[in-house]
C-alpha atoms as an extended CHARMM CRD file, in Angstrom:
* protein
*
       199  EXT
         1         1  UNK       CA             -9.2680000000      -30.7430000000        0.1360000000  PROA      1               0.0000000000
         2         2  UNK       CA             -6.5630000000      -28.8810000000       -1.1990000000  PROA      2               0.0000000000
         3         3  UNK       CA             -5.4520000000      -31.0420000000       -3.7120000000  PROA      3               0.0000000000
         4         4  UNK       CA             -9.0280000000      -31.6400000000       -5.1070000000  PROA      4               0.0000000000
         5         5  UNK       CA             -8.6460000000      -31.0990000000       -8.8770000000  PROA      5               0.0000000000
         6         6  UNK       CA            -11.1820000000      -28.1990000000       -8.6440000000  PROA      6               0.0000000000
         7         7  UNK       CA             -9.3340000000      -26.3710000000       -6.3010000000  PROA      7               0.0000000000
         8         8  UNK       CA             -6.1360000000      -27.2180000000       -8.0600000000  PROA      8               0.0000000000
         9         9  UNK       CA             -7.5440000000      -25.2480000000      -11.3090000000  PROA      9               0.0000000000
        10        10  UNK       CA             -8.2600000000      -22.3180000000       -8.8790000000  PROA      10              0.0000000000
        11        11  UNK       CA             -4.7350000000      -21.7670000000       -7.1990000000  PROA      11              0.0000000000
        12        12  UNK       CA             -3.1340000000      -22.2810000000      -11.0440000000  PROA      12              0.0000000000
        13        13  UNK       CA             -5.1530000000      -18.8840000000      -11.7660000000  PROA      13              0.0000000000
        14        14  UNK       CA             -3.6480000000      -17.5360000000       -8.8240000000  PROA      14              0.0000000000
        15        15  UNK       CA             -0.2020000000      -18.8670000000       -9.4600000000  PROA      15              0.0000000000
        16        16  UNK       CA             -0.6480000000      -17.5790000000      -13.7210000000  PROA      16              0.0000000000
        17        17  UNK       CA             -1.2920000000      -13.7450000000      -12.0290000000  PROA      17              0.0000000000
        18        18  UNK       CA              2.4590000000      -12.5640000000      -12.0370000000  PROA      18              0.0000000000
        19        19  UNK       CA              3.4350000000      -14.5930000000      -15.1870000000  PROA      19              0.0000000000
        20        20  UNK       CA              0.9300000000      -12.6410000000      -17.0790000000  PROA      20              0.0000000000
        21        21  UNK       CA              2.2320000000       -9.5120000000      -15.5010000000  PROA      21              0.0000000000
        22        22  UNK       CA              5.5500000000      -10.1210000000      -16.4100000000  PROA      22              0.0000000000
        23        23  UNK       CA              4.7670000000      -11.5640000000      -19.9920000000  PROA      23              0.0000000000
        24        24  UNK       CA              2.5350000000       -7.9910000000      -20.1020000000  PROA      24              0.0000000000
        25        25  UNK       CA              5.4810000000       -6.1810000000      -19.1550000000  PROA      25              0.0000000000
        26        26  UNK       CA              8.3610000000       -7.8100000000      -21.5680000000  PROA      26              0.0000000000
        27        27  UNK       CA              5.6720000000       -6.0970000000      -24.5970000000  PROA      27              0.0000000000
        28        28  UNK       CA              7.1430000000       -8.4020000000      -27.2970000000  PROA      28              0.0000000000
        29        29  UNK       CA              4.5640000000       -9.7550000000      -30.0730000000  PROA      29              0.0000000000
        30        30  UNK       CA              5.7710000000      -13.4890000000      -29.0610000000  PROA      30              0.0000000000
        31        31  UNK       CA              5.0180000000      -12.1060000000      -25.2930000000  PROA      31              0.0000000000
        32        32  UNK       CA              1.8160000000      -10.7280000000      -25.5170000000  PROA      32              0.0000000000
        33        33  UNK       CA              0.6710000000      -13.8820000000      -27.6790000000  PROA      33              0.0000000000
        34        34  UNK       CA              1.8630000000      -16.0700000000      -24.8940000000  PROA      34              0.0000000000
        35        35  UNK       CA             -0.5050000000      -13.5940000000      -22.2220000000  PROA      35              0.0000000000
        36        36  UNK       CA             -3.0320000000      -13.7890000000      -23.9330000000  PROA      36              0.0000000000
        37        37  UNK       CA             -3.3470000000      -17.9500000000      -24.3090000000  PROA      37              0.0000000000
        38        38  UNK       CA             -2.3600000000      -17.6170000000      -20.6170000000  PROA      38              0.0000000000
        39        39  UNK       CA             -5.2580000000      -15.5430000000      -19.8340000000  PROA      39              0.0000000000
        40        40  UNK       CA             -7.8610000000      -17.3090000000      -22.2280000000  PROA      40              0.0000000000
        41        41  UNK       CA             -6.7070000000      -21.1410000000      -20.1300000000  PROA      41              0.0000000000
        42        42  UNK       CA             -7.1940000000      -19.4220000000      -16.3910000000  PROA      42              0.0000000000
        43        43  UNK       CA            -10.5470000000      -17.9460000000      -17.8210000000  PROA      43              0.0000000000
        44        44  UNK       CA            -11.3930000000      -21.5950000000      -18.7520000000  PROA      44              0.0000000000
        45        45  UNK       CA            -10.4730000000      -22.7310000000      -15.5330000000  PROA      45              0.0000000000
        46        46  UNK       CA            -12.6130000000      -20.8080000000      -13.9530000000  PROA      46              0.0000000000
        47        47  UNK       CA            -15.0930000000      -22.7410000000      -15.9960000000  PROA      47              0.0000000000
        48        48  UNK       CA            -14.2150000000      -25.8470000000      -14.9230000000  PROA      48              0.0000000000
        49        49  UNK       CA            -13.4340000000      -25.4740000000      -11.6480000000  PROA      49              0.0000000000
        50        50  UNK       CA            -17.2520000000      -24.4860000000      -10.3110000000  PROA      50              0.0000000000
        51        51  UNK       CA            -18.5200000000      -27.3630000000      -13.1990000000  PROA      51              0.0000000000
        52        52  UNK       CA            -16.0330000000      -30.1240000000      -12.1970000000  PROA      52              0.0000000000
        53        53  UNK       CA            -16.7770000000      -29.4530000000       -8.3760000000  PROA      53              0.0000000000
        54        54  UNK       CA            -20.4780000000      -29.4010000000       -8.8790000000  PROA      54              0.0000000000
        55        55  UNK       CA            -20.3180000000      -32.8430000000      -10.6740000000  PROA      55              0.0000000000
        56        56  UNK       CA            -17.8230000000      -34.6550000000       -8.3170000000  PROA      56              0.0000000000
        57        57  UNK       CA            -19.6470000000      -33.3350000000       -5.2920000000  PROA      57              0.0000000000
        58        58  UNK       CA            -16.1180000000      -31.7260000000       -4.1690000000  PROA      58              0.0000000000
        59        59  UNK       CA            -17.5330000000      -28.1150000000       -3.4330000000  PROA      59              0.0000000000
        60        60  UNK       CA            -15.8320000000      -26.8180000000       -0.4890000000  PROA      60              0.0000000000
        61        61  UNK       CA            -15.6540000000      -23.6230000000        1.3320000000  PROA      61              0.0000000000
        62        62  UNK       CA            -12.1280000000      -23.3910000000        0.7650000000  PROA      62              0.0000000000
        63        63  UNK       CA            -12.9900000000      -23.5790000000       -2.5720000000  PROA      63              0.0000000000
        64        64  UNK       CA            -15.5230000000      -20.6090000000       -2.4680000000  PROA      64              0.0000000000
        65        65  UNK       CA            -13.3630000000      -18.5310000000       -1.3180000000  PROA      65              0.0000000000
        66        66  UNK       CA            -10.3290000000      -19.0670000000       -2.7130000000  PROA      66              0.0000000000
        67        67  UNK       CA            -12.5420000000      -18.7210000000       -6.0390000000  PROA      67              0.0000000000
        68        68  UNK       CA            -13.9110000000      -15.4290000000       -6.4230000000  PROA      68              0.0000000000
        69        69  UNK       CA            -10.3820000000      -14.4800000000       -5.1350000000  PROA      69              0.0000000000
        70        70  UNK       CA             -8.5980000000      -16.0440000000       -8.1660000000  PROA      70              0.0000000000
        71        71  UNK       CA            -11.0640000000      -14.4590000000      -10.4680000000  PROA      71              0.0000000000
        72        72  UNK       CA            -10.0600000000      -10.7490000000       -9.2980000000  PROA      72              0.0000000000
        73        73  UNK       CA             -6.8970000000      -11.2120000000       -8.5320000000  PROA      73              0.0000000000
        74        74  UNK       CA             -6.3970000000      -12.2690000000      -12.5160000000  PROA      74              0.0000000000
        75        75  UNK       CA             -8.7090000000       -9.2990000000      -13.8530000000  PROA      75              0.0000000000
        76        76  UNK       CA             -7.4940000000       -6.6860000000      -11.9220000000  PROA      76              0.0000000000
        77        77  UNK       CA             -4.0540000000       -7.5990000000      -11.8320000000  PROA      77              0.0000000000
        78        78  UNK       CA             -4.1060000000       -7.5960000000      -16.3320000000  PROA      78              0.0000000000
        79        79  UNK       CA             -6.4120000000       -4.2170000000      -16.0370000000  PROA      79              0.0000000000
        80        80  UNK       CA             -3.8010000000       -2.3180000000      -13.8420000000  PROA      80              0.0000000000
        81        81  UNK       CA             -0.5440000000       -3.4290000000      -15.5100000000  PROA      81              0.0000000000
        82        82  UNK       CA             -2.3210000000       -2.5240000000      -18.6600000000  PROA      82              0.0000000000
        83        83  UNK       CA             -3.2550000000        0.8210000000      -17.4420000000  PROA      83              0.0000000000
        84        84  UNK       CA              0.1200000000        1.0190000000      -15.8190000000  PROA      84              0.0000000000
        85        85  UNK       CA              1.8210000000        0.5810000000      -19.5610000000  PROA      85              0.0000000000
        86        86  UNK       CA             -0.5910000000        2.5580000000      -21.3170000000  PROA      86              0.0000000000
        87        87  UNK       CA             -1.9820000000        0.0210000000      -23.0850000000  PROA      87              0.0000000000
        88        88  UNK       CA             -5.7290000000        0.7000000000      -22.5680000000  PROA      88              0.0000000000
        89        89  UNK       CA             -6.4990000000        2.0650000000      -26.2310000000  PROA      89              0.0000000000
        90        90  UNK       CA             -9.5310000000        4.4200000000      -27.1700000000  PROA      90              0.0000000000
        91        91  UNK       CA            -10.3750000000        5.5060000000      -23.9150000000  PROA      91              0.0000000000
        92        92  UNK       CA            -10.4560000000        1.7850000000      -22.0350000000  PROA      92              0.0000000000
        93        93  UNK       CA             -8.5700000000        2.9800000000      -18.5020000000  PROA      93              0.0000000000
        94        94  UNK       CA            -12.5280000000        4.6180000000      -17.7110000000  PROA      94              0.0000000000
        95        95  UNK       CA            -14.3780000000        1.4510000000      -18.4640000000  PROA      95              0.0000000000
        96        96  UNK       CA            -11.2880000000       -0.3240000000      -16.2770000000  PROA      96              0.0000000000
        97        97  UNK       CA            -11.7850000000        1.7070000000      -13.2200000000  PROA      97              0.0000000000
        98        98  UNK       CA            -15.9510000000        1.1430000000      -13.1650000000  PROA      98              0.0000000000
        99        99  UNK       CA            -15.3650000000       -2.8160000000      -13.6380000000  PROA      99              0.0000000000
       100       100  UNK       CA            -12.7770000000       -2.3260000000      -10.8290000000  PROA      100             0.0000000000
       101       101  UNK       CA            -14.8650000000       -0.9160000000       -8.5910000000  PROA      101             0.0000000000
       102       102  UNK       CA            -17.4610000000       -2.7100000000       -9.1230000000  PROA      102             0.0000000000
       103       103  UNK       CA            -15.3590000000       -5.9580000000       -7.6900000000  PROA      103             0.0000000000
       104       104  UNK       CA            -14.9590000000       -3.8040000000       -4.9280000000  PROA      104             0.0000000000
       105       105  UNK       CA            -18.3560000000       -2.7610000000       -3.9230000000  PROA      105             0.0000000000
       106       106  UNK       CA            -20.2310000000       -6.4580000000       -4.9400000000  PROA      106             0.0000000000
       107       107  UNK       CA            -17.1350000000       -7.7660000000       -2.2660000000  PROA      107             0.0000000000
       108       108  UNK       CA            -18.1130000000       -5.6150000000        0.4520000000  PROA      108             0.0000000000
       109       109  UNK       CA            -21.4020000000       -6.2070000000       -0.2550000000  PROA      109             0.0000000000
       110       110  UNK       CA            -21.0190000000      -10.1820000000       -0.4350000000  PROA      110             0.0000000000
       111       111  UNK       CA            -18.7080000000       -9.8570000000        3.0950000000  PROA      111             0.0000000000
       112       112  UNK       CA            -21.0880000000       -8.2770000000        4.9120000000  PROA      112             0.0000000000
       113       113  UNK       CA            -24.1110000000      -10.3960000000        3.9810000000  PROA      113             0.0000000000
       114       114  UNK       CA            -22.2010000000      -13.6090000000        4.4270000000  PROA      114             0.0000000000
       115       115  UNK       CA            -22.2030000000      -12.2620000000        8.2790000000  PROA      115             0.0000000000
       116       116  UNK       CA            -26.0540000000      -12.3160000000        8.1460000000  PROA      116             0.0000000000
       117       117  UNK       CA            -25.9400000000      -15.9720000000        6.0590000000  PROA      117             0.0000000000
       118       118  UNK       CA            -27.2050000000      -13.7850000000        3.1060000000  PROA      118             0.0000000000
       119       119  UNK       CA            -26.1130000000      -15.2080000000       -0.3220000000  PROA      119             0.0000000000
       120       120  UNK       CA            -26.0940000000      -12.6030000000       -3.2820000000  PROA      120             0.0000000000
       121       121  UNK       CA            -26.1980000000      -14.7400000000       -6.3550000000  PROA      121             0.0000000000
       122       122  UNK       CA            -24.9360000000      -14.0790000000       -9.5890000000  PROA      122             0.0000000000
       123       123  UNK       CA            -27.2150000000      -13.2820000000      -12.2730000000  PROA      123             0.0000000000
       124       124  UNK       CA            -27.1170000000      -14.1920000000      -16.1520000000  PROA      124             0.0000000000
       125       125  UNK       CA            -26.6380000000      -10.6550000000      -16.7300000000  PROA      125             0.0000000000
       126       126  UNK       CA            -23.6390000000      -10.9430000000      -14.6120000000  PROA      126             0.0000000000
       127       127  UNK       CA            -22.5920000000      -13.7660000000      -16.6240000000  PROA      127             0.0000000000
       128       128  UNK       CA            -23.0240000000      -12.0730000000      -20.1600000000  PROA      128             0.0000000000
       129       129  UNK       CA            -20.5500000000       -9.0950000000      -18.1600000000  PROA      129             0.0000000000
       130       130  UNK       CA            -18.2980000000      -11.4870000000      -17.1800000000  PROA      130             0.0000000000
       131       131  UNK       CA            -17.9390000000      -13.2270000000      -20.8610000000  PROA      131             0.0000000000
       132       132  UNK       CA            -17.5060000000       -9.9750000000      -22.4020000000  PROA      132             0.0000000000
       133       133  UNK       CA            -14.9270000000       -8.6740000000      -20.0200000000  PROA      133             0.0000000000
       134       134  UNK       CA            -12.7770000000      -11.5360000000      -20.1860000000  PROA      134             0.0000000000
       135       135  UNK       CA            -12.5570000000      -11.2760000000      -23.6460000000  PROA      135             0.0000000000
       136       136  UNK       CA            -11.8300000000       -8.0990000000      -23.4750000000  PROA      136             0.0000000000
       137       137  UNK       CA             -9.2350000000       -8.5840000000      -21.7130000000  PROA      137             0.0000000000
       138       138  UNK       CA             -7.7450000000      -11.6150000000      -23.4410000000  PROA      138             0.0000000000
       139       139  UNK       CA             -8.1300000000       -9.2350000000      -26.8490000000  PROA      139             0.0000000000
       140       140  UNK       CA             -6.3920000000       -5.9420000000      -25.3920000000  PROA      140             0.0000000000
       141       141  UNK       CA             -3.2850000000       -8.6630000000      -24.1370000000  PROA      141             0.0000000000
       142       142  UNK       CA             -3.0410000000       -9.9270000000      -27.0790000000  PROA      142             0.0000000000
       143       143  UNK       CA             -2.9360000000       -6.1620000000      -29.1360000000  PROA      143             0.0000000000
       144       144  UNK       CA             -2.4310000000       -5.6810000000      -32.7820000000  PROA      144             0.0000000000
       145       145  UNK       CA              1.3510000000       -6.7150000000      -32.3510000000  PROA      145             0.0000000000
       146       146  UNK       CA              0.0750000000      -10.6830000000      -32.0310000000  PROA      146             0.0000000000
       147       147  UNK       CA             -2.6720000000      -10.0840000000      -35.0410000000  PROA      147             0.0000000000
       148       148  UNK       CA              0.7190000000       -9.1610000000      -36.9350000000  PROA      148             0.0000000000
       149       149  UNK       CA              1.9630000000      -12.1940000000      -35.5550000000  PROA      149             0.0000000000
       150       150  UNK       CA             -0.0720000000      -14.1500000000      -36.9220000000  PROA      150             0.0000000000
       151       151  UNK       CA             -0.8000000000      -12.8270000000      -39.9930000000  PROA      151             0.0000000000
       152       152  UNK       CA             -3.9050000000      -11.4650000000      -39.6030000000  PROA      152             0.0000000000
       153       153  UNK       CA             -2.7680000000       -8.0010000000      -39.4050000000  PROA      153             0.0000000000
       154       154  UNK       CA             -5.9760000000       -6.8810000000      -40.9060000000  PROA      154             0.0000000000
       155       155  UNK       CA             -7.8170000000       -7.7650000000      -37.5830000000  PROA      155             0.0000000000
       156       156  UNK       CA             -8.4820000000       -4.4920000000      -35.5200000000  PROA      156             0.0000000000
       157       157  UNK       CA             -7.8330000000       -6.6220000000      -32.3360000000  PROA      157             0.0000000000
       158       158  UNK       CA             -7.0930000000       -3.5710000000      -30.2300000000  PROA      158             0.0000000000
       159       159  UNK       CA            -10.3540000000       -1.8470000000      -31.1350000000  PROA      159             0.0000000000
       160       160  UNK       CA            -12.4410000000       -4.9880000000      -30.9860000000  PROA      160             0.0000000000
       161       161  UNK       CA            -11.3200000000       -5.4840000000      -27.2790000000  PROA      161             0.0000000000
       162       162  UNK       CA            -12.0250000000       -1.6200000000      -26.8730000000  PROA      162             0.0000000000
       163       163  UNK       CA            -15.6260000000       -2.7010000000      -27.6910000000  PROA      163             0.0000000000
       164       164  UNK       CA            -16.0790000000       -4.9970000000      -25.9570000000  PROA      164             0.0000000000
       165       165  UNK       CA            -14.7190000000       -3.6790000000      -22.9610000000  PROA      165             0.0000000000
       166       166  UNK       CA            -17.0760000000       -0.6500000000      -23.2700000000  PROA      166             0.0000000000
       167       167  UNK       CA            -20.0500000000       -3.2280000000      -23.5970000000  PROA      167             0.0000000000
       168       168  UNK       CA            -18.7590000000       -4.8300000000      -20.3160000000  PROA      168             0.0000000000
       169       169  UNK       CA            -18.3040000000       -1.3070000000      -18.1110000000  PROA      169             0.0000000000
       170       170  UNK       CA            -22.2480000000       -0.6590000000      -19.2780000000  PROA      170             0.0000000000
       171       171  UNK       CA            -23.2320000000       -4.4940000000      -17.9250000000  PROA      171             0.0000000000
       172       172  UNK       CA            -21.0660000000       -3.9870000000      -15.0490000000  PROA      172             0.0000000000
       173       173  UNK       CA            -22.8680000000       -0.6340000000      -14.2910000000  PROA      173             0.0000000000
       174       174  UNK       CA            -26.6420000000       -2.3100000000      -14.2440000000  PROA      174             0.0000000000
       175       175  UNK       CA            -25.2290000000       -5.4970000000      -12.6450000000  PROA      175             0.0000000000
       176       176  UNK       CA            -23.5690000000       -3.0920000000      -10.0640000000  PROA      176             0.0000000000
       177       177  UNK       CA            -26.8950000000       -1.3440000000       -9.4320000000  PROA      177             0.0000000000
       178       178  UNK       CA            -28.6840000000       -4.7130000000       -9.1250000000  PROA      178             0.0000000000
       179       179  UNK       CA            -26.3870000000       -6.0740000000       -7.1510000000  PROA      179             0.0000000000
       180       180  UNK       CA            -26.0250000000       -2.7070000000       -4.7330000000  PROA      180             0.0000000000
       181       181  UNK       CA            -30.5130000000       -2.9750000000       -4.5650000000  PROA      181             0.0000000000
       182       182  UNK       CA            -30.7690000000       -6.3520000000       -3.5030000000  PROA      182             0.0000000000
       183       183  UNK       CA            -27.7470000000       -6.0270000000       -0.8960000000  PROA      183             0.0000000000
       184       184  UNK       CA            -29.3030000000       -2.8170000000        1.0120000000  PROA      184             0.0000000000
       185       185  UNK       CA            -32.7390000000       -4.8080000000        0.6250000000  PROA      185             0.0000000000
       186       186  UNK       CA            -31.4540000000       -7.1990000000        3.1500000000  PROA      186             0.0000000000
       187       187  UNK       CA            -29.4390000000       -4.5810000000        5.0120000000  PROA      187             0.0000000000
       188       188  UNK       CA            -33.0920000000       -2.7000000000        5.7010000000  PROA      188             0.0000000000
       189       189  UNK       CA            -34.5090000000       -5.8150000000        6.3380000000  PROA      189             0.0000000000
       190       190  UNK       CA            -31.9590000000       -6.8190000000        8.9860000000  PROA      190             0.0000000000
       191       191  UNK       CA            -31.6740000000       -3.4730000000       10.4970000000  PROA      191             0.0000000000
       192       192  UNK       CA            -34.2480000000       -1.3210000000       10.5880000000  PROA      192             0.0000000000
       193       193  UNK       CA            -31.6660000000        1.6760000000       11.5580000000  PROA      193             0.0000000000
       194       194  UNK       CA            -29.9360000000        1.0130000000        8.2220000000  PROA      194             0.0000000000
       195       195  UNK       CA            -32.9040000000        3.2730000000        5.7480000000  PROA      195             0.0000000000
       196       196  UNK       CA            -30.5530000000        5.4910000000        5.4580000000  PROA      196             0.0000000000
       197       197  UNK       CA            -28.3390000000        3.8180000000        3.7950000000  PROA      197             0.0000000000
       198       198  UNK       CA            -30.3940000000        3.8800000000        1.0250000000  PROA      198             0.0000000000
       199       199  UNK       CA            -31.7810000000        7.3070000000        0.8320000000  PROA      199             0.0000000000
């Protein structure tokens, strides 16, 4: 089960976490370049991983959880050396700390309705925050230093990446809420003592 290709592409996320850190950390042109592809391949993996298991009937619960693991363990780990560095331009650490949050209430959420066999699925707003935040990302890594790079100096990269990580924080806000409604929904309707919780 382990070394099922899908679950292969997951762990690699995992295993790309510190070299992105470090590569964020050297702040070189050639070594934020290098983060950034880095970033942009485990975001594809995370692509392929769900699609490939899906189509070769390899979907696993190891694979489920190890999944949603990889995914925050790449985002948050890139947000907070970022914010560590102070390389969150034009205001980005606020937008940061709402997506990180976020992960943390939709995974208490998720853990506590997977006790009552309650799946929260993901929306296609959810989705549409999740394209726009990796990109984000994957923009703010790369920074104006690899536009200079690679000649297109003229290419605001840091402020398109500000952008687009402000879009993201105001999906991940209503996807938040959304997410927060439907979980207490099923709280209520599983304990009748829990109405308070949504008062």
């Amino acid at each position: 089960m382990l070394t099922d290709l899908p679950n292969l592409l997951t762990l690699s996320r995992i295993v790309v976490v510190p070299i992105v850190v470090g590569l964020v950390v050297l702040h070189t042109p050639q070594t934020d370049c290098a983060a950034c592809v880095l970033f942009i391949l485990a975001g594809i993996t995370d692509y392929l991983d769900g699609k490939l298991a899906r189509a070769w009937n390899q979907n696993s619960d190891l694979g489920r959880m190890l999944d949603p693991i990889a995914d925050k363990l790449l985002v948050g780990a890139s947000l907070m050396v970022m914010a560590g560095l102070g390389r969150l331009p034009y205001g980005c650490l606020y937008p940061a700390i709402i997506i990180l949050s976020r992960e943390i209430l939709v995974s208490g959420l998720r853990e506590y309705l997977a006790a009552t066999r309650v799946g929260l699925p993901v929306t296609k707003l959810a989705k549409w925050k999740t394209g726009f935040q990796m990109t984000a990302i994957g923009f703010l890594l790369a920074g104006d230093s690899t536009a200079v790079l690679l000649h297109i100096g003229w290419l605001p990269v840091d402020a398109l990446g500000a952008v687009m990580m402000w879009i993201a924080a105001a999906l991940t806000l209503i996807t938040g809420w959304d997410y927060l409604s439907t979980g207490l929904r099923h709280v209520n309707a599983t304990d009748p003592g829990a109405t308070k919780l949504s008062s």
